[in-house]
Tab-separated table of C-alpha atoms in Angstrom:
chain	number	residue	atom	x	y	z
A	1125	PRO	CA	104.636	22.290	102.217
A	1126	PRO	CA	106.701	25.483	102.304
A	1127	GLY	CA	108.038	24.942	99.148
A	1128	GLU	CA	104.392	25.393	97.535
A	1129	ARG	CA	104.311	28.387	100.034
A	1130	LYS	CA	105.153	30.324	97.298
A	1131	ARG	CA	102.984	28.964	94.479
A	1132	ILE	CA	100.149	29.127	96.650
A	1133	LEU	CA	101.083	33.332	97.354
A	1134	GLN	CA	101.486	33.825	92.905
A	1135	VAL	CA	98.150	32.907	92.683
A	1136	LEU	CA	95.902	34.003	95.589
A	1137	HIS	CA	97.456	37.793	94.241
A	1138	GLU	CA	97.104	36.890	90.492
A	1139	ALA	CA	94.390	39.884	90.027
A	1140	HIS	CA	96.672	41.428	92.953
A	1141	PRO	CA	94.180	42.174	95.223
A	1142	GLY	CA	94.667	44.521	97.990
A	1143	ILE	CA	96.544	42.765	101.566
A	1144	VAL	CA	92.864	42.680	103.490
A	1145	ARG	CA	91.261	40.705	100.324
A	1146	MET	CA	94.467	38.547	99.709
A	1147	LYS	CA	93.982	37.502	103.534
A	1148	ALA	CA	89.921	37.148	103.553
A	1149	LEU	CA	90.987	34.537	100.323
A	1150	ALA	CA	93.351	32.617	102.059
A	1151	ARG	CA	91.960	32.082	104.949
A	1152	SER	CA	89.334	30.298	102.404
A	1153	TYR	CA	91.625	27.635	101.549
A	1154	VAL	CA	94.706	27.506	102.894
A	1155	TRP	CA	96.752	28.066	106.145
A	1156	TRP	CA	100.301	28.098	107.777
A	1157	PRO	CA	102.049	29.640	110.498
A	1158	GLY	CA	103.041	33.455	109.181
A	1159	VAL	CA	100.493	33.547	106.861
A	1160	ASP	CA	99.323	36.882	107.539
A	1161	SER	CA	102.946	38.174	107.222
A	1162	ASP	CA	104.003	36.348	103.763
A	1163	ILE	CA	100.852	38.145	102.649
A	1164	GLU	CA	101.575	41.671	103.561
A	1165	ASP	CA	105.484	40.974	102.527
A	1166	PHE	CA	104.382	39.570	99.775
A	1167	VAL	CA	102.006	42.564	98.437
A	1168	ALA	CA	104.840	44.844	99.640
A	1169	LYS	CA	107.292	43.738	97.468
A	1170	CYS	CA	104.767	43.404	94.061
A	1171	GLU	CA	106.121	46.236	91.675
A	1172	ILE	CA	102.861	46.004	89.909
A	1173	CYS	CA	101.019	47.018	93.080
A	1174	GLN	CA	103.071	49.518	94.652
A	1175	GLN	CA	103.210	51.709	91.336
A	1176	HIS	CA	99.479	52.164	91.368
A	1177	ARG	CA	98.668	52.490	94.655
A	1178	HIS	CA	96.053	55.465	96.287
A	1179	MET	CA	97.731	58.627	97.649
A	1180	PRO	CA	98.399	58.086	101.524
A	1181	PRO	CA	96.367	59.379	104.518
A	1182	LYS	CA	96.917	63.131	104.610
A	1183	ALA	CA	99.107	64.809	107.436
A	1184	PRO	CA	98.220	67.279	109.872
A	1185	ILE	CA	97.673	70.779	108.968
A	1186	HIS	CA	100.610	72.527	110.117
A	1187	PRO	CA	99.735	76.686	110.166
A	1188	TRP	CA	102.085	78.481	109.716
A	1189	GLU	CA	103.485	81.160	113.180
A	1190	PHE	CA	101.548	83.628	113.933
A	1191	ALA	CA	102.679	87.162	112.573
A	1192	ARG	CA	103.714	89.328	115.476
A	1193	GLU	CA	103.834	92.456	113.660
A	1194	PRO	CA	102.546	94.001	110.597
A	1195	TRP	CA	104.652	93.376	107.411
A	1196	GLN	CA	107.027	91.206	109.253
A	1197	ARG	CA	105.775	87.859	106.996
A	1198	ILE	CA	104.696	88.197	103.167
A	1199	HIS	CA	102.723	86.154	100.594
A	1200	VAL	CA	103.429	86.648	97.146
A	1201	ASP	CA	101.253	85.053	93.950
A	1202	HIS	CA	100.170	85.850	90.556
A	1203	ALA	CA	97.100	85.984	89.081
A	1204	GLY	CA	95.761	85.583	86.491
A	1205	PRO	CA	95.308	85.729	83.308
A	1206	VAL	CA	91.679	87.662	84.121
A	1207	ASN	CA	90.442	89.416	80.896
A	1208	GLY	CA	93.690	89.094	78.928
A	1209	ASN	CA	95.823	90.841	81.729
A	1210	TYR	CA	97.702	88.905	84.304
A	1211	PHE	CA	98.652	90.587	88.265
A	1212	LEU	CA	100.746	90.373	91.351
A	1213	LEU	CA	99.144	89.946	94.497
A	1214	VAL	CA	101.041	90.738	98.095
A	1215	VAL	CA	99.330	89.859	101.659
A	1216	ASP	CA	100.566	91.151	104.687
A	1217	SER	CA	99.990	87.702	106.791
A	1218	TYR	CA	99.317	89.827	110.162
A	1219	SER	CA	96.742	92.578	109.287
A	1220	LYS	CA	95.508	90.775	105.926
A	1221	TRP	CA	96.240	93.826	104.129
A	1222	LEU	CA	96.536	93.083	100.111
A	1223	GLU	CA	98.282	94.948	97.528
A	1224	MET	CA	97.132	94.217	94.202
A	1225	ARG	CA	98.843	95.697	90.981
A	1226	ARG	CA	98.370	95.029	87.372
A	1227	VAL	CA	101.921	93.882	85.629
A	1228	PRO	CA	103.171	93.053	81.847
A	1229	SER	CA	104.290	89.588	82.291
A	1230	LEU	CA	105.290	87.374	84.503
A	1231	SER	CA	109.393	87.882	84.319
A	1232	SER	CA	111.371	87.716	87.866
A	1233	THR	CA	112.799	91.236	86.693
A	1234	THR	CA	108.782	92.824	86.469
A	1235	THR	CA	107.718	91.182	89.775
A	1236	ILE	CA	111.290	92.388	91.750
A	1237	GLN	CA	110.478	95.885	90.177
A	1238	VAL	CA	106.740	96.440	91.893
A	1239	LEU	CA	108.231	94.597	94.708
A	1240	ARG	CA	110.665	97.336	95.259
A	1241	GLU	CA	107.209	100.328	94.921
A	1242	ILE	CA	105.341	98.011	97.623
A	1243	PHE	CA	108.373	98.059	99.739
A	1244	ALA	CA	109.062	101.715	99.433
A	1245	THR	CA	105.557	102.308	100.999
A	1246	HIS	CA	105.354	99.746	103.762
A	1247	GLY	CA	109.014	98.819	103.795
A	1248	LEU	CA	110.680	95.428	104.103
A	1249	PRO	CA	109.845	92.147	105.238
A	1250	ASP	CA	111.240	89.776	107.172
A	1251	VAL	CA	109.877	86.622	105.322
A	1252	ILE	CA	108.318	86.432	101.468
A	1253	VAL	CA	106.764	83.279	100.887
A	1254	SER	CA	105.734	81.864	96.763
A	1255	ASP	CA	105.045	78.915	95.514
A	1256	ASN	CA	107.207	77.388	92.956
A	1257	GLY	CA	107.499	80.042	89.810
A	1258	THR	CA	109.981	80.443	87.720
A	1259	ALA	CA	109.287	84.579	88.877
A	1260	PHE	CA	110.213	83.681	92.474
A	1261	THR	CA	112.936	80.539	92.094
A	1262	SER	CA	115.310	82.409	89.946
A	1263	GLU	CA	118.699	83.185	90.835
A	1264	GLU	CA	117.985	86.993	90.806
A	1265	PHE	CA	115.163	86.905	92.407
A	1266	LYS	CA	117.008	85.259	95.435
A	1267	LEU	CA	119.572	87.348	95.355
A	1268	PHE	CA	117.256	90.571	94.957
A	1269	ALA	CA	116.004	88.944	98.719
A	1270	LYS	CA	119.465	87.917	100.063
A	1271	LYS	CA	120.192	91.488	99.611
A	1272	ASN	CA	118.077	93.430	101.499
A	1273	GLY	CA	117.496	91.042	104.491
A	1274	CYS	CA	114.659	88.841	103.445
A	1275	ARG	CA	114.193	85.656	103.600
A	1276	ALA	CA	112.885	83.757	100.645
A	1277	VAL	CA	110.398	80.688	101.218
A	1278	ASN	CA	109.211	77.947	98.816
A	1279	VAL	CA	106.564	75.893	98.971
A	1280	ALA	CA	106.209	72.625	98.492
A	1281	PRO	CA	105.116	71.948	94.603
A	1282	TYR	CA	102.045	70.913	93.490
A	1283	LYS	CA	100.825	72.171	96.690
A	1284	PRO	CA	99.356	75.852	96.739
A	1285	SER	CA	97.708	74.720	100.033
A	1286	SER	CA	101.123	75.888	102.311
A	1287	ASN	CA	100.494	79.150	100.302
A	1288	GLY	CA	96.930	79.566	101.500
A	1289	GLN	CA	96.798	83.339	102.398
A	1290	ALA	CA	97.945	83.825	99.117
A	1291	GLU	CA	96.351	81.795	96.802
A	1292	ARG	CA	93.013	82.842	99.111
A	1293	MET	CA	93.668	85.896	98.153
A	1294	VAL	CA	93.808	85.254	94.016
A	1295	GLN	CA	90.610	83.700	94.176
A	1296	PHE	CA	88.780	86.443	96.099
A	1297	ALA	CA	90.579	89.099	93.649
A	1298	LYS	CA	89.450	86.941	90.593
A	1299	ASP	CA	85.751	86.610	91.786
A	1300	SER	CA	85.529	90.544	92.844
A	1301	LEU	CA	87.080	92.028	89.521
A	1302	LYS	CA	84.855	89.778	87.537
A	1303	LYS	CA	81.702	90.986	89.731
A	1304	MET	CA	82.388	94.571	89.128
A	1305	GLY	CA	81.732	94.383	85.249
A	1306	LYS	CA	83.746	96.219	82.602
A	1307	GLY	CA	85.360	99.001	82.755
A	1308	ASP	CA	88.512	100.132	83.652
A	1309	VAL	CA	90.839	97.657	85.251
A	1310	GLU	CA	92.516	100.600	87.023
A	1311	THR	CA	89.743	101.915	88.629
A	1312	ARG	CA	88.026	98.160	89.415
A	1313	ILE	CA	91.401	97.637	90.772
A	1314	SER	CA	91.447	100.765	93.125
A	1315	ARG	CA	87.726	100.474	94.131
A	1316	PHE	CA	88.503	96.470	95.057
A	1317	LEU	CA	91.621	97.665	97.086
A	1318	LEU	CA	89.556	100.826	98.942
A	1319	ALA	CA	86.941	98.501	99.896
A	1320	GLN	CA	89.003	95.526	101.094
A	1321	HIS	CA	91.280	97.774	103.236
A	1322	ALA	CA	88.518	99.693	104.822
A	1323	THR	CA	86.357	96.300	105.445
A	1324	PRO	CA	86.980	93.750	108.983
A	1325	CYS	CA	88.299	90.658	108.465
A	1326	THR	CA	86.472	88.130	109.593
A	1327	THR	CA	90.083	86.175	111.614
A	1328	THR	CA	91.133	89.048	113.314
A	1329	GLY	CA	87.533	91.241	113.776
A	1330	GLN	CA	89.083	94.186	112.712
A	1331	SER	CA	90.094	96.101	109.488
A	1332	PRO	CA	93.732	95.677	107.699
A	1333	ALA	CA	93.934	99.599	107.263
A	1334	GLU	CA	93.781	99.554	111.603
A	1335	LEU	CA	95.980	96.579	111.756
A	1336	LEU	CA	98.821	98.078	109.397
A	1337	MET	CA	98.114	101.643	110.386
A	1338	GLY	CA	96.529	102.224	113.595
A	1339	ARG	CA	93.485	103.376	111.689
A	1340	ARG	CA	90.499	103.603	109.820
A	1341	ILE	CA	90.704	104.462	106.692
A	1342	THR	CA	88.012	107.086	104.931
A	1343	THR	CA	85.188	105.887	102.463
A	1344	ALA	CA	82.643	107.649	101.178
A	1345	LEU	CA	80.058	105.794	103.993
A	1346	ASP	CA	81.907	107.794	106.726
A	1347	ARG	CA	80.405	111.073	104.777
A	1348	ILE	CA	76.766	110.083	106.475
A	1349	LYS	CA	77.565	110.897	110.167
A	1350	PRO	CA	79.660	113.826	111.709
A	1351	SER	CA	83.489	112.892	112.041
A	1352	LEU	CA	84.868	112.562	115.155
A	1353	THR	CA	86.970	115.534	114.753
A	1354	THR	CA	83.432	117.855	114.802
A	1355	GLU	CA	81.447	115.922	118.602
A	1356	MET	CA	84.591	116.819	120.168
A	1357	ASP	CA	84.456	120.394	119.372
A	1358	GLN	CA	80.880	120.329	120.011
A	1359	LYS	CA	81.271	118.963	123.593
A	1360	ARG	CA	83.653	120.876	124.473
A	1361	ASP	CA	81.737	124.101	123.315
A	1362	GLN	CA	78.911	122.435	125.734
A	1363	LEU	CA	81.162	122.521	128.063
A	1364	LEU	CA	83.269	125.560	128.292
A	1365	GLY	CA	79.733	127.225	127.773
A	1366	THR	CA	80.350	128.663	124.594
A	1367	GLU	CA	78.695	129.429	121.662
A	1368	VAL	CA	79.258	129.945	118.616
A	1369	ARG	CA	78.193	133.375	117.173
A	1370	SER	CA	76.416	133.501	113.294
A	1371	PHE	CA	75.375	136.002	111.189
A	1372	LYS	CA	72.811	136.121	108.783
A	1373	GLU	CA	72.950	137.285	105.229
A	1374	GLY	CA	71.627	140.848	105.092
A	1375	GLN	CA	71.589	141.064	108.452
A	1376	HIS	CA	73.383	144.317	109.827
A	1377	VAL	CA	76.259	144.278	111.006
A	1378	GLY	CA	79.499	146.859	112.682
A	1379	VAL	CA	82.977	145.475	111.798
A	1380	ARG	CA	86.419	146.202	113.010
A	1381	SER	CA	88.149	148.839	110.807
A	1382	TYR	CA	91.515	148.899	110.568
A	1383	VAL	CA	91.679	152.066	108.911
A	1384	PRO	CA	92.253	155.129	111.257
A	1385	GLY	CA	89.331	156.720	112.247
A	1386	ASP	CA	86.154	154.901	112.671
A	1387	LYS	CA	87.582	151.787	115.181
A	1388	TRP	CA	83.822	150.002	113.813
A	1389	ILE	CA	82.257	150.963	111.072
A	1390	PRO	CA	78.351	149.806	109.941
A	1391	ALA	CA	78.031	147.102	107.302
A	1392	GLN	CA	75.698	144.099	105.702
A	1393	VAL	CA	76.607	140.831	106.052
A	1394	MET	CA	76.505	139.734	101.950
A	1395	GLN	CA	77.535	136.311	102.177
A	1396	LYS	CA	78.919	133.200	104.609
A	1397	THR	CA	82.426	132.412	102.793
A	1398	GLY	CA	82.817	129.649	106.059
A	1399	PRO	CA	82.115	128.559	109.048
A	1400	VAL	CA	83.274	131.459	111.205
A	1401	SER	CA	84.032	133.483	107.769
A	1402	TYR	CA	82.067	136.269	106.330
A	1403	LYS	CA	81.728	138.461	103.095
A	1404	VAL	CA	79.808	141.767	104.294
A	1405	GLN	CA	79.925	145.433	102.517
A	1406	THR	CA	79.964	148.710	103.746
A	1407	PRO	CA	77.657	151.505	102.860
A	1408	GLU	CA	80.468	152.545	100.383
A	1409	GLY	CA	79.565	149.502	98.617
A	1410	LYS	CA	83.217	148.085	99.580
A	1411	LEU	CA	83.423	144.280	99.945
A	1412	LEU	CA	85.307	143.254	103.150
A	1413	HIS	CA	86.205	139.684	104.210
A	1414	ARG	CA	85.691	139.284	108.449
A	1415	HIS	CA	85.692	136.694	111.332
A	1416	SER	CA	83.024	136.662	112.967
A	1417	ASN	CA	85.441	137.233	116.154
A	1418	GLN	CA	85.691	140.894	113.723
A	1419	MET	CA	82.076	141.591	114.147
A	1420	VAL	CA	78.898	142.639	116.296
A	1421	THR	CA	75.943	142.691	115.727
A	1422	ARG	CA	74.178	146.292	114.784
A	1423	PRO	CA	70.613	147.049	115.102
A	1424	ILE	CA	69.378	149.436	112.471
A	1425	GLU	CA	69.287	152.558	114.149
A	1426	GLN	CA	65.213	154.285	114.111
A	1427	GLU	CA	63.830	157.541	114.763
A	1428	VAL	CA	61.352	157.703	117.756
A	1429	PRO	CA	58.833	160.172	117.186
A	1430	GLY	CA	57.378	162.530	120.132
A	1431	ILE	CA	61.040	162.065	121.933
A	1432	GLU	CA	61.420	164.827	124.432
A	1433	THR	CA	64.433	166.979	124.803
A	1434	SER	CA	66.082	166.619	128.569
A	1435	SER	CA	65.396	170.031	129.499
A	1436	GLU	CA	61.871	169.547	129.299
A	1437	THR	CA	61.981	165.849	130.741
A	1438	ASP	CA	64.207	166.860	133.509
A	1439	GLU	CA	60.819	169.926	134.951
A	1440	ASP	CA	58.574	167.241	134.159
A	1441	GLU	CA	60.167	164.586	136.536
A	1442	GLN	CA	60.959	167.823	138.941
A	1443	GLU	CA	57.089	168.772	139.073
A	1444	ALA	CA	55.669	164.890	139.324
A	1445	ILE	CA	58.060	164.551	142.675
A	1446	PRO	CA	56.857	166.691	145.911
A	1447	GLU	CA	59.079	168.334	147.577
A	1448	ARG	CA	58.688	167.189	150.590
A	1449	ALA	CA	59.364	163.682	150.468
A	1450	GLU	CA	61.583	163.239	153.201
A	1451	GLN	CA	58.149	164.040	156.146
A	1452	PRO	CA	57.018	161.230	158.548
A	1453	MET	CA	54.480	158.393	156.607
A	1454	ALA	CA	51.997	156.683	157.845
A	1455	SER	CA	52.049	153.848	155.021
A	1456	PRO	CA	54.976	154.830	153.720
A	1457	GLU	CA	53.941	151.799	151.165
A	1458	GLY	CA	50.856	153.722	149.895
A	1459	SER	CA	52.571	157.057	150.789
A	1460	LEU	CA	55.428	156.471	148.677
A	1461	ARG	CA	54.065	154.785	145.968
A	1462	ALA	CA	51.430	157.745	145.656
A	1463	LYS	CA	54.606	160.517	145.727
A	1464	LEU	CA	56.504	157.602	142.744
A	1465	PRO	CA	55.363	158.843	138.636
A	1466	SER	CA	53.572	156.175	137.256
A	1467	PRO	CA	55.687	153.813	134.659
A	1468	GLU	CA	52.859	153.743	131.925
A	1469	GLY	CA	52.257	157.382	132.244
A	1470	GLY	CA	54.992	159.564	134.145
A	1471	THR	CA	57.744	158.493	131.987
A	1472	THR	CA	58.468	159.397	128.236
A	1473	PRO	CA	59.825	156.568	125.876
A	1474	ARG	CA	63.888	156.346	126.225
A	1475	PRO	CA	65.993	156.288	122.598
A	1476	SER	CA	66.759	153.470	120.585
A	1477	THR	CA	70.699	153.534	120.750
A	1478	PRO	CA	73.110	151.496	118.074
A	1479	ARG	CA	74.021	149.403	121.615
A	1480	PRO	CA	72.365	146.538	122.497
A	1481	GLU	CA	70.048	146.761	125.557
A	1482	ARG	CA	70.999	144.403	128.805
A	1483	ASN	CA	68.621	142.164	130.607
A	1484	ARG	CA	68.761	144.508	133.765
A	1485	ARG	CA	67.814	141.883	137.160
A	1486	PRO	CA	67.100	143.296	140.445
A	1487	PRO	CA	69.319	141.978	143.362
A	1488	ARG	CA	68.405	138.963	144.980
A	1489	HIS	CA	68.203	140.783	148.232
A	1490	LEU	CA	65.860	143.482	147.046
A	1491	GLN	CA	63.300	140.743	145.302
A	1492	ASP	CA	60.385	142.049	147.719
A	1493	TYR	CA	60.979	145.575	147.318
A	1494	GLU	CA	60.141	148.039	144.553
A	1495	CYS	CA	62.901	150.488	143.974
A	1496	ALA	CA	63.187	153.815	143.038
A	1497	TYR	CA	64.206	157.539	142.507
A	1498	VAL	CA	62.874	159.992	144.529
A	1499	LYS	CA	64.925	163.708	144.532
A	1500	GLY	CA	67.888	161.572	143.685
A	1501	GLU	CA	67.904	159.114	146.170
A	1502	GLU	CA	66.744	155.578	146.245
A	1503	CYS	CA	63.997	154.005	147.984
A	1504	CYS	CA	63.142	150.894	148.552
A	1505	VAL	CA	59.133	150.243	149.452
A	1506	ARG	CA	58.903	146.598	151.001
A	1507	THR	CA	55.937	144.726	149.195
A	1508	GLY	CA	52.393	143.805	151.052
A	1509	ASP	CA	51.419	145.225	153.873
A	1510	ALA	CA	53.933	145.763	156.125
A	1511	GLY	CA	55.405	148.709	154.378
A	1512	ARG	CA	59.051	149.969	155.122
A	1513	TYR	CA	60.652	152.321	153.151
A	1514	ALA	CA	64.545	152.692	153.521
A	1515	THR	CA	67.471	154.546	151.710
A	1516	GLY	CA	70.425	153.733	149.625
A	1517	GLN	CA	72.754	154.336	152.482
A	1518	GLU	CA	70.763	152.424	154.502
A	1519	TRP	CA	70.588	149.041	152.842
A	1520	GLN	CA	74.119	149.151	152.158
A	1521	ARG	CA	75.126	149.796	155.351
A	1522	ARG	CA	73.081	146.364	156.139
């Protein structure tokens, strides 16, 4: 009957079961029209059940909007204590660049002072996201953000996942400092930050330094391979055909003199002071510093024994050459070779000179000819059976 329904509901709810279990129990004993709605309404109005109910289902994750440029939105948080030290962490949402400073206290004054130093390097952000710590909720901090044109956002209390960017960096920094062992805290922080700035992020695929500064920072690992500038210089020299001249220690060279007298003076390389600079010593014992462009190779002068005077050489050449070389020849090749001096025994060795000798090659149109001077006139003979004699003037005409 309707008058007993409330009493029946009280008996069914005596052990404070949930809605589902109370409905199942009621179906085993009673029924009336609208019994399910009456049970739901009775449980919802029970104060004891409402005080001890579980948390509702989690709402869908609402991620932060992606920052469109570096240092547009930063996340800040305090970490510690780690070996008795507290730290302030600042993370750029766009590049994942981390700034970490050790602080003596967690007050608003100390926090603002550290943030001023960081903002002096990277500039002012648009949004500052933080938790509900007293350092970030004080009127002093809100005034600091307002004066700098920054919007201070505090996440919901007891919901650290809302500031997950900073919370994740706090955990990462704590673990890294503990793994680095004991020692100077500032040194460990510097090494940790250098590695964090140079390591590519799994989310962006690039290092924080590349996204924030547009370049990769140099680390110890960059020393194992040549720099890009060196490779570019080598490629440029290869394309232009240029070659860097180098000199060895102890090598005799000629160096440019900038005092009245000889333009080039002899010297000896004593030390290589740079890629293209050398320290040389003159015969007088004076040390000079010269660029490779101010140095030339200088072979050691040596006396060649058995060198005859120019007059004797001219007489020998006149005796070795017949007077009538212009008469008709039956065999131009054979007669001319007989009259030309032998390259092995008929010539005298040339004296060595300080200047380097160039590599002499005959012109391409005379590759099949042997050339010599007969009484001051150039003669060419084709090698082979069909000999040919021609003077230098005839070759010029052709």
